[in-house]
PDB file of C-alpha atoms in Angstrom:
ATOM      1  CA  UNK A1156       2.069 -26.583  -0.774  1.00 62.00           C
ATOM      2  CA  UNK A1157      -0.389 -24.407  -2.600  1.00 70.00           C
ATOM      3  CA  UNK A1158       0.077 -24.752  -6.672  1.00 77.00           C
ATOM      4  CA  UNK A1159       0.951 -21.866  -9.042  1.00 76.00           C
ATOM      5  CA  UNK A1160      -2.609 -21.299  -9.907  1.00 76.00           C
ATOM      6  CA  UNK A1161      -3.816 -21.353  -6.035  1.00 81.00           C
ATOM      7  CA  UNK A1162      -1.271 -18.501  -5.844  1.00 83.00           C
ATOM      8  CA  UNK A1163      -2.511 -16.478  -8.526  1.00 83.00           C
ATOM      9  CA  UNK A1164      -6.042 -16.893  -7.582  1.00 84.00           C
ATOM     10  CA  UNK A1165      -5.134 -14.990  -4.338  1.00 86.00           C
ATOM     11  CA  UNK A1166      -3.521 -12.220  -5.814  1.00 85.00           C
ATOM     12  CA  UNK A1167      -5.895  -8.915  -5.361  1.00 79.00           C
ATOM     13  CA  UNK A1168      -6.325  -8.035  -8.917  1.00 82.00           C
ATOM     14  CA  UNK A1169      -7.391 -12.108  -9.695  1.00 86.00           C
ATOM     15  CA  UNK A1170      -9.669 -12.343  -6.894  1.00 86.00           C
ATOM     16  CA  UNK A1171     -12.608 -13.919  -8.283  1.00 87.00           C
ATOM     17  CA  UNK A1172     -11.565 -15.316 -11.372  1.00 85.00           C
ATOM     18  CA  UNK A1173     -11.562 -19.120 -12.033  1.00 85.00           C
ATOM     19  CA  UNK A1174      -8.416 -21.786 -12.273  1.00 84.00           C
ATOM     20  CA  UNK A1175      -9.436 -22.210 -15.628  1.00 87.00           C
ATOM     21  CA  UNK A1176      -9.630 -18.124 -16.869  1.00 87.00           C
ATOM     22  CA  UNK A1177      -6.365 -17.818 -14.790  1.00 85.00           C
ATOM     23  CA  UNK A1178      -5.252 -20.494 -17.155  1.00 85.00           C
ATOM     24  CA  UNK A1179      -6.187 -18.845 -20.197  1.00 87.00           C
ATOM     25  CA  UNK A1180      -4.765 -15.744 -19.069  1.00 87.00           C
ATOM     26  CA  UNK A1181      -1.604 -17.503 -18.487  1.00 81.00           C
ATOM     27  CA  UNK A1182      -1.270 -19.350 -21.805  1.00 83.00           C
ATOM     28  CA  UNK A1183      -2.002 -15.951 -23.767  1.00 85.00           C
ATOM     29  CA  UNK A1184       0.068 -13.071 -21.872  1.00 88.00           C
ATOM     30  CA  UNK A1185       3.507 -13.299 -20.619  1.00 91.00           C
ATOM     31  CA  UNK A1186       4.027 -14.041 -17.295  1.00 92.00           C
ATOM     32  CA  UNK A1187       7.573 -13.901 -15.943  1.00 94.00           C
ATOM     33  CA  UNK A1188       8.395 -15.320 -12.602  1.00 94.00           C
ATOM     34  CA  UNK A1189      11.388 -13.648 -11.416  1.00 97.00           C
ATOM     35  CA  UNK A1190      13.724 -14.597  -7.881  1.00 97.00           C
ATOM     36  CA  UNK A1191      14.977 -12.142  -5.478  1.00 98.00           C
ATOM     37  CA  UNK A1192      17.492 -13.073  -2.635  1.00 98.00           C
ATOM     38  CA  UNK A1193      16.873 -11.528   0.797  1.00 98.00           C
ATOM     39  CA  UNK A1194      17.553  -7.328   0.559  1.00 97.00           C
ATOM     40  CA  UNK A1195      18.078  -7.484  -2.934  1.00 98.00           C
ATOM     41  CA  UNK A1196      16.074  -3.928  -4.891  1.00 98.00           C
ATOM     42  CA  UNK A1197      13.057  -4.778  -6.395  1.00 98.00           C
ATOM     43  CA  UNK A1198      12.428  -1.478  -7.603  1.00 97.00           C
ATOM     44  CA  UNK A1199      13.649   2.129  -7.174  1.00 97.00           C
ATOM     45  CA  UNK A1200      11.811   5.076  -6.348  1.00 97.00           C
ATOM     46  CA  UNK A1201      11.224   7.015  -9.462  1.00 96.00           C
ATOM     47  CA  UNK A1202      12.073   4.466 -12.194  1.00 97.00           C
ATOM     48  CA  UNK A1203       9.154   3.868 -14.395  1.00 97.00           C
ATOM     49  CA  UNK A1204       6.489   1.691 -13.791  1.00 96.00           C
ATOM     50  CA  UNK A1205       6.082  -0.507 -17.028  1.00 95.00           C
ATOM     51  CA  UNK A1206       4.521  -3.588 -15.732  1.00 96.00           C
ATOM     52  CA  UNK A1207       1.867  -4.826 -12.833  1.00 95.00           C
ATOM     53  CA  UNK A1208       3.961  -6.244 -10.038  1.00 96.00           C
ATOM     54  CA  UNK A1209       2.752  -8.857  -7.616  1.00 95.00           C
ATOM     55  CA  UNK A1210       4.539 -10.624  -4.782  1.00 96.00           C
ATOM     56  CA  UNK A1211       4.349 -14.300  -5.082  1.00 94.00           C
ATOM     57  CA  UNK A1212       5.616 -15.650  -1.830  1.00 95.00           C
ATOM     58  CA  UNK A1213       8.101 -13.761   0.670  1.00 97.00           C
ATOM     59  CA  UNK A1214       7.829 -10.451   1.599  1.00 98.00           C
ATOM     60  CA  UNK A1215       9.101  -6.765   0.661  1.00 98.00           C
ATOM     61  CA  UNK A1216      10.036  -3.240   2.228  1.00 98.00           C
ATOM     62  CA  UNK A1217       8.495  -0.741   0.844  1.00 98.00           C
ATOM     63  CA  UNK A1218      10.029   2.911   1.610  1.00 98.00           C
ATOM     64  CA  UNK A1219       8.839   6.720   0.468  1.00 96.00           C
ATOM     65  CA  UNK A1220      10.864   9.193   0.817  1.00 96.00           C
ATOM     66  CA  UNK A1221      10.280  12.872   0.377  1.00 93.00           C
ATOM     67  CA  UNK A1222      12.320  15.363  -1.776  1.00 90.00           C
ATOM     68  CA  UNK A1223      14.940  16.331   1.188  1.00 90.00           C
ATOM     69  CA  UNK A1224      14.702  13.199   3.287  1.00 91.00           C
ATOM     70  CA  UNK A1225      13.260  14.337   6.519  1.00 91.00           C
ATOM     71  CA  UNK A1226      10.068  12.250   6.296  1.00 95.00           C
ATOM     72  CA  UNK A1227       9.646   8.550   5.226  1.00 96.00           C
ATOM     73  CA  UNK A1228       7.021   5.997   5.346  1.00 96.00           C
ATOM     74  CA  UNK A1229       8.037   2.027   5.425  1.00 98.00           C
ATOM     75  CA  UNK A1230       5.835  -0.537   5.708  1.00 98.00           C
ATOM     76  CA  UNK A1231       6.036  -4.759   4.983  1.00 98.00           C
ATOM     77  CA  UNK A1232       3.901  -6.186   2.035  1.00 97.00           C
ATOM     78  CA  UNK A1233       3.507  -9.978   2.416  1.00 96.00           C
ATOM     79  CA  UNK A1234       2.345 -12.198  -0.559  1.00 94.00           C
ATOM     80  CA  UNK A1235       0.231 -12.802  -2.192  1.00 92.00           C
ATOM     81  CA  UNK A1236       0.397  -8.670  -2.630  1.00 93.00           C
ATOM     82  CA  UNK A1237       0.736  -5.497  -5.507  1.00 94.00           C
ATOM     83  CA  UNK A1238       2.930  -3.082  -5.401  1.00 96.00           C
ATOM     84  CA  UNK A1239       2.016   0.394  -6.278  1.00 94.00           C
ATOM     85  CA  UNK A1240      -0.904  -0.745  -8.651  1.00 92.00           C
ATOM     86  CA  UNK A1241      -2.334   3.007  -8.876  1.00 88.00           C
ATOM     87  CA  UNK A1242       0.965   3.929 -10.822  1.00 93.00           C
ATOM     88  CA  UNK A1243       0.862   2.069 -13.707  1.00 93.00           C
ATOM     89  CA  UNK A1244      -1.520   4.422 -15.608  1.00 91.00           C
ATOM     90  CA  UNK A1245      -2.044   8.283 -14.935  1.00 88.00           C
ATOM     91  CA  UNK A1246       0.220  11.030 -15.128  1.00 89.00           C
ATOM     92  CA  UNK A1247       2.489  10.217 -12.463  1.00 90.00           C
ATOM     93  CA  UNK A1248       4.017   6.684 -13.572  1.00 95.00           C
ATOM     94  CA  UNK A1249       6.918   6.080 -11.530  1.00 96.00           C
ATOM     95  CA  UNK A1250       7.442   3.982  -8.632  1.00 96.00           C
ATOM     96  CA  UNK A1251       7.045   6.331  -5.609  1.00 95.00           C
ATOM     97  CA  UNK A1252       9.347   4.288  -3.014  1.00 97.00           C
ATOM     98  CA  UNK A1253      12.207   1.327  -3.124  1.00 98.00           C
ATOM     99  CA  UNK A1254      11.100  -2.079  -2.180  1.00 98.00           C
ATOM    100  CA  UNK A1255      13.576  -4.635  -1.389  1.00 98.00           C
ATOM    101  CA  UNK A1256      13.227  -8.243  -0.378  1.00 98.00           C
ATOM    102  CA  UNK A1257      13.009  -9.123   3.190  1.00 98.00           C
ATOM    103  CA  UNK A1258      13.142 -12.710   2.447  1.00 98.00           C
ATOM    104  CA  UNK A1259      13.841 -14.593  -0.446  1.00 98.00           C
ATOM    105  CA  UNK A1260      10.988 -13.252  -2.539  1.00 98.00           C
ATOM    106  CA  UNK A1261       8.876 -14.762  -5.845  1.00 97.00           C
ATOM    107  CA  UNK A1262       7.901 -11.694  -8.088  1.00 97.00           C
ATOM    108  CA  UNK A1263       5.228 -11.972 -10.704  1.00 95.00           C
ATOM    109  CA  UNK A1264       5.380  -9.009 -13.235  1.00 96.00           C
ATOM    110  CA  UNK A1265       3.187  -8.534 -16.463  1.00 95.00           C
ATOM    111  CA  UNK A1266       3.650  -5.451 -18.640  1.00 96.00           C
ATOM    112  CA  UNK A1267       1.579  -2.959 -19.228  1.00 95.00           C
ATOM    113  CA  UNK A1268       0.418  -3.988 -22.859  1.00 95.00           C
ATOM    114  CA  UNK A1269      -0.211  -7.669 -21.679  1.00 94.00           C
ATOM    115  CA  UNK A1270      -2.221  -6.330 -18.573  1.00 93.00           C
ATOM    116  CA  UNK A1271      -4.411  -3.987 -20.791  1.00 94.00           C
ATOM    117  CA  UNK A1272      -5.256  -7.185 -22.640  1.00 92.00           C
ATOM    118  CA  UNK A1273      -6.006  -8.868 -19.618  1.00 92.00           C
ATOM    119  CA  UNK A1274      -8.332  -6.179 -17.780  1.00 92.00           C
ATOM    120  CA  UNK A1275     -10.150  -6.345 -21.628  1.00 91.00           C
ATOM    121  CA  UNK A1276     -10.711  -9.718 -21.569  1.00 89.00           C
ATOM    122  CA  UNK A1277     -12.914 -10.397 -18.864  1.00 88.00           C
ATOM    123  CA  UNK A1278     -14.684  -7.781 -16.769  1.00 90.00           C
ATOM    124  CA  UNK A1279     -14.116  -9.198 -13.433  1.00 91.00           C
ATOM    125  CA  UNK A1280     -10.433  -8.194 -13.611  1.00 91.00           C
ATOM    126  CA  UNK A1281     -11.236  -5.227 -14.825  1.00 92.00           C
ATOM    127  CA  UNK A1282     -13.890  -4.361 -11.623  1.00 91.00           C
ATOM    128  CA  UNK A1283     -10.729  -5.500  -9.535  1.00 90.00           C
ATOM    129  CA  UNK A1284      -8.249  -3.433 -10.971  1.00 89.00           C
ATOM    130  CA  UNK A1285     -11.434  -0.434 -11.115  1.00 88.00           C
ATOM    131  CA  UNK A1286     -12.056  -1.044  -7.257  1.00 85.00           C
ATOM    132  CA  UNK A1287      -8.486  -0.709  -5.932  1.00 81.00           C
ATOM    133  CA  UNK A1288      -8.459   2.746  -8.226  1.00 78.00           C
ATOM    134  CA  UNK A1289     -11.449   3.955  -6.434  1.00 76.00           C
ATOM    135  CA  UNK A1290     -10.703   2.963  -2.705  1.00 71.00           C
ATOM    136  CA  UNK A1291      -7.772   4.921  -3.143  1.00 66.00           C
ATOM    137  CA  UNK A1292      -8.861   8.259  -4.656  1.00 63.00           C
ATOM    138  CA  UNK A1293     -11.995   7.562  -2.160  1.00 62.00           C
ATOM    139  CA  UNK A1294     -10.058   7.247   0.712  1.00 59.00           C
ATOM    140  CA  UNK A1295      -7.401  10.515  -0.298  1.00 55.00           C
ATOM    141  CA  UNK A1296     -10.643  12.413  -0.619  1.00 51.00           C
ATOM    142  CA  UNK A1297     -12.404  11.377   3.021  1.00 53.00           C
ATOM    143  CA  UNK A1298      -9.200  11.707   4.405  1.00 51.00           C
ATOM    144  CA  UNK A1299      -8.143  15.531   3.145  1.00 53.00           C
ATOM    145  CA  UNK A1300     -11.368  16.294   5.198  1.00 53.00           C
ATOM    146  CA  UNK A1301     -10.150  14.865   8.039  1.00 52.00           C
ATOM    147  CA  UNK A1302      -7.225  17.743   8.030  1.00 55.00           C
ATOM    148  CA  UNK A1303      -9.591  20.583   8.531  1.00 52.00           C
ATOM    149  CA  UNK A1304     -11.540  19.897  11.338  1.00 58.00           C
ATOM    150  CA  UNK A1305     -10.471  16.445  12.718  1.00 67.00           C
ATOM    151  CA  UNK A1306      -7.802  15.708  15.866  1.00 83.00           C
ATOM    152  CA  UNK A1307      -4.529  14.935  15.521  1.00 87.00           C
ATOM    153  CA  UNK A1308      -5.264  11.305  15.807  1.00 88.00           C
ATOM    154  CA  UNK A1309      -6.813  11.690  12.595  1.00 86.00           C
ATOM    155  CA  UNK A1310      -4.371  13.914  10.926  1.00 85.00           C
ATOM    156  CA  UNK A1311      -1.672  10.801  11.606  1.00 88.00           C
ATOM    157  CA  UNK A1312      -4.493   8.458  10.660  1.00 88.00           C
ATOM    158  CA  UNK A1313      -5.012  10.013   7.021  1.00 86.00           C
ATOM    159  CA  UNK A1314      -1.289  10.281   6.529  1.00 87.00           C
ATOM    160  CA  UNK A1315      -0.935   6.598   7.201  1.00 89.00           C
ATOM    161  CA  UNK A1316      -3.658   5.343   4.908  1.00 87.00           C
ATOM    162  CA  UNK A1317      -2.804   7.598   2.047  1.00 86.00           C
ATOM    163  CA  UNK A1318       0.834   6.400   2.395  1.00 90.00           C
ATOM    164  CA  UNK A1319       0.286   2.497   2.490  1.00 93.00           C
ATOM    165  CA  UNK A1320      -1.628   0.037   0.819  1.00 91.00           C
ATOM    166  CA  UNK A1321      -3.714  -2.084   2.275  1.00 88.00           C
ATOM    167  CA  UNK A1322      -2.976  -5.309   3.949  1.00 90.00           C
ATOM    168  CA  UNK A1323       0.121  -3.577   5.055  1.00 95.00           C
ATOM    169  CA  UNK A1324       2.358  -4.577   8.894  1.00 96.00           C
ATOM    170  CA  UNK A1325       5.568  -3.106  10.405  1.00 97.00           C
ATOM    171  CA  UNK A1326       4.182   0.652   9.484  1.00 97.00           C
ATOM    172  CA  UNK A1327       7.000   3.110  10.202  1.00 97.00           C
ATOM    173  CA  UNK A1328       6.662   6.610  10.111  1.00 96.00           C
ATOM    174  CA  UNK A1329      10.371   8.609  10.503  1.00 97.00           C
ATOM    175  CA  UNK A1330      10.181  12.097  11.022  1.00 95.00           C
ATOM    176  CA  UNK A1331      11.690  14.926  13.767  1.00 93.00           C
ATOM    177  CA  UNK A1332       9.107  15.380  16.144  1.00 92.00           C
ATOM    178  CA  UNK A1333       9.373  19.286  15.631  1.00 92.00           C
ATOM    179  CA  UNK A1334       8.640  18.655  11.619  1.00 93.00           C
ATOM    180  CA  UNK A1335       5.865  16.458  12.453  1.00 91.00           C
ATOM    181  CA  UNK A1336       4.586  19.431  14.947  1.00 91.00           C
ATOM    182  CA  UNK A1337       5.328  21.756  11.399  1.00 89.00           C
ATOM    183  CA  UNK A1338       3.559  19.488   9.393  1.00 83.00           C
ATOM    184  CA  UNK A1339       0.165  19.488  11.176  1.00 83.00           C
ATOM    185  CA  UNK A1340       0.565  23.142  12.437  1.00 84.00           C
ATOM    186  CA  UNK A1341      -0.148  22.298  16.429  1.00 88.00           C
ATOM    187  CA  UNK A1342       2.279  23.260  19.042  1.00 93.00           C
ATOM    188  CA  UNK A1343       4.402  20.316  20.472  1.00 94.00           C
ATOM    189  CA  UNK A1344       2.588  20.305  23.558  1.00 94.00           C
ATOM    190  CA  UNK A1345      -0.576  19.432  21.994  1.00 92.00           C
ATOM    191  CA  UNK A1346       0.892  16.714  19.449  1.00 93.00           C
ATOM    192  CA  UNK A1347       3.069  14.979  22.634  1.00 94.00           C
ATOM    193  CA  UNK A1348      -0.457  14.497  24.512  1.00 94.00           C
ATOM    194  CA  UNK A1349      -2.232  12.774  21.263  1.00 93.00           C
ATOM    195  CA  UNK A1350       0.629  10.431  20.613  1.00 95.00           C
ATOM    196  CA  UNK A1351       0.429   9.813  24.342  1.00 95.00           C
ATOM    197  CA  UNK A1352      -3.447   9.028  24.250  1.00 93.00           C
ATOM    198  CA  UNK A1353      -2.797   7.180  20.665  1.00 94.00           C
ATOM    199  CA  UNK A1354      -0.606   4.988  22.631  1.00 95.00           C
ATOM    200  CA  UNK A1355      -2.118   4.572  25.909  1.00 95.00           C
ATOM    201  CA  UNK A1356      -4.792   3.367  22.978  1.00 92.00           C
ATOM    202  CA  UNK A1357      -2.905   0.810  21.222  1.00 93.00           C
ATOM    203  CA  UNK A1358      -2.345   2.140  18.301  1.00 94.00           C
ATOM    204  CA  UNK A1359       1.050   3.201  17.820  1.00 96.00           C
ATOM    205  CA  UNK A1360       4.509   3.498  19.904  1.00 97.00           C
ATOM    206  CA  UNK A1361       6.960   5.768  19.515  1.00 96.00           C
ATOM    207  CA  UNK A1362      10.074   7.354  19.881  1.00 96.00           C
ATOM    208  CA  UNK A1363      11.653  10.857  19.253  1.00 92.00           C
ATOM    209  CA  UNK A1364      12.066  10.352  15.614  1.00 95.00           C
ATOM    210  CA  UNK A1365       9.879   7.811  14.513  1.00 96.00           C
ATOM    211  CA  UNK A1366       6.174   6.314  14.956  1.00 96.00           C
ATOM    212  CA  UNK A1367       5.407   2.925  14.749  1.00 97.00           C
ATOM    213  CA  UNK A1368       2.132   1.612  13.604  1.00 96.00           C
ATOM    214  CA  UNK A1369       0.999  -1.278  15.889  1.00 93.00           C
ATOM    215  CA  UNK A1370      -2.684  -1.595  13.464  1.00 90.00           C
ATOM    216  CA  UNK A1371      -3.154  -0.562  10.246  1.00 92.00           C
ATOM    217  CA  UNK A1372      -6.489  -1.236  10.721  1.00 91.00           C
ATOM    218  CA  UNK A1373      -7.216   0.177  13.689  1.00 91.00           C
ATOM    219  CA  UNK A1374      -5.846   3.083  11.991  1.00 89.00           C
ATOM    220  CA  UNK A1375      -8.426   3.229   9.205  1.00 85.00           C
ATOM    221  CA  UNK A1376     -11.421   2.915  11.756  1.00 86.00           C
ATOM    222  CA  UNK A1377     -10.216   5.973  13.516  1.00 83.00           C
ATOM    223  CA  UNK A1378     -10.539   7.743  10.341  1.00 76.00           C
ATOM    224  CA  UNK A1379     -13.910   5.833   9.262  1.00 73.00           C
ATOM    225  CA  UNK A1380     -15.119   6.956  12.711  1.00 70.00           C
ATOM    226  CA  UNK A1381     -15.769  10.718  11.807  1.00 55.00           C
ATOM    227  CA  UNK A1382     -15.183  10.491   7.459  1.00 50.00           C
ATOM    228  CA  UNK A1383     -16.933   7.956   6.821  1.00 48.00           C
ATOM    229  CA  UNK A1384     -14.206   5.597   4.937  1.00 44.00           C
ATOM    230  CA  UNK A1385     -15.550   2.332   4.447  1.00 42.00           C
ATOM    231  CA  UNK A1386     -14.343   0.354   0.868  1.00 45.00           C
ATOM    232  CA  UNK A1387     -10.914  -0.124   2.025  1.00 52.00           C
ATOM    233  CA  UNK A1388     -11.881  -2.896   4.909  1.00 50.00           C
ATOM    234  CA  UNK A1389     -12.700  -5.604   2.288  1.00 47.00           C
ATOM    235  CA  UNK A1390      -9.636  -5.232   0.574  1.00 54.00           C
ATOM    236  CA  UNK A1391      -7.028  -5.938   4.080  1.00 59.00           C
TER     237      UNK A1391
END
């Protein structure tokens, strides 16, 4: 059984860090180790983020939801994982979906004060925290292109990278196959055949109302393969 420290040390934003900085960190922030029971709210979409959250052991549901319902993303984060680490600064500092416990689920959180002191005290959490920043406004970039001259496949592909984080399984997509159509602006004759060929593929099944993501990976080297996305493959 892998000790407290061992855990830490595999969290993303500690990756690199010795057992014996992790053990300074420890002694002079506050950690708190919190228990959650299987489908028990971790957080809500929309409260504020105040502290760095990191699954421990278990695993989580993560779901976004936009403003009128008709389209969600879900996908499973397994420890040791963060949620939603490019909310806790910025602008927008709220939780964008609800994540619940699959499983009976360990929670590390660490508020935002204690984690500013953290990133300050050496700079290899600091690069850490810096890196998963950059993949993501990298990859948002790369992938807008993708939208105005790439396929369909591509168009999905974005939507699922933007949406998730990495490392992610059990990607669902839920939407009305005439929205979707809406959404990228191709008739329903032409979206049918690429969710055909993205299946016939591998890479997803679905079914009138939702899309199922068999490879998050996969999914990212379909849009690497024409926008040139690379950082995120070293973080999954």
């Amino acid at each position: 059984m892998k000790s407290m420290f061992e855990i830490l040390m595999e969290l993303p934003l500690f990756r690199g860090v010795s057992r014996e900085r992790i053990a300074r960190t420890a002694g002079e922030a506050k950690f708190h180790f919190l228990k959650y029971p299987e489908r028990e709210t971790i957080v809500s979409a929309g409260t504020p983020c105040r502290h760095i959250t990191f699954v421990i052991s278990g695993s989580v549901r993560s779901t976004i939801v936009n403003a009128n319902g008709r389209f969600s993303v879900a996908q499973t984060l397994k420890a040791p994982a963060v949620i939603s680490p490019d909310f806790l600064f910025g602008r927008a500092t709220e939780f964008p979906g609800t994540v619940t416990a699959l499983e009976p689920t360990g929670i590390l959180q660490i508020s935002k004060a204690d984690y500013m002191k953290i990133l300050y005290s050496d700079e290899v959490f600091m690069f850490n925290f810096l890196n998963t920043l950059s993949v993501n406004a990298q990859k948002s970039i790369k992938g807008i292109m993708s939208l105005t001259n790439g396929g369909i496949d591509e168009r999905i592909a974005f939507w699922i990278i933007a949406l998730t984080q990495p490392g992610s399984t059990d990607i669902c997509l839920s939407c009305r196959r005439r929205d979707l159509c809406s959404l990228f602006g191709v008739q329903r004759s032409v979206f049918d055949a690429a969710l055909e060929k993205m299946r016939d593929d591998g890479l997803i099944e679905f079914t009138k109302t939702e899309l199922f993501i068999k490879n998050r990976r996969e999914m990212l080297r379909l849009l690497e393969s024409n926008t040139e996305v690379h950082s995120e493959n070293d973080e999954e």
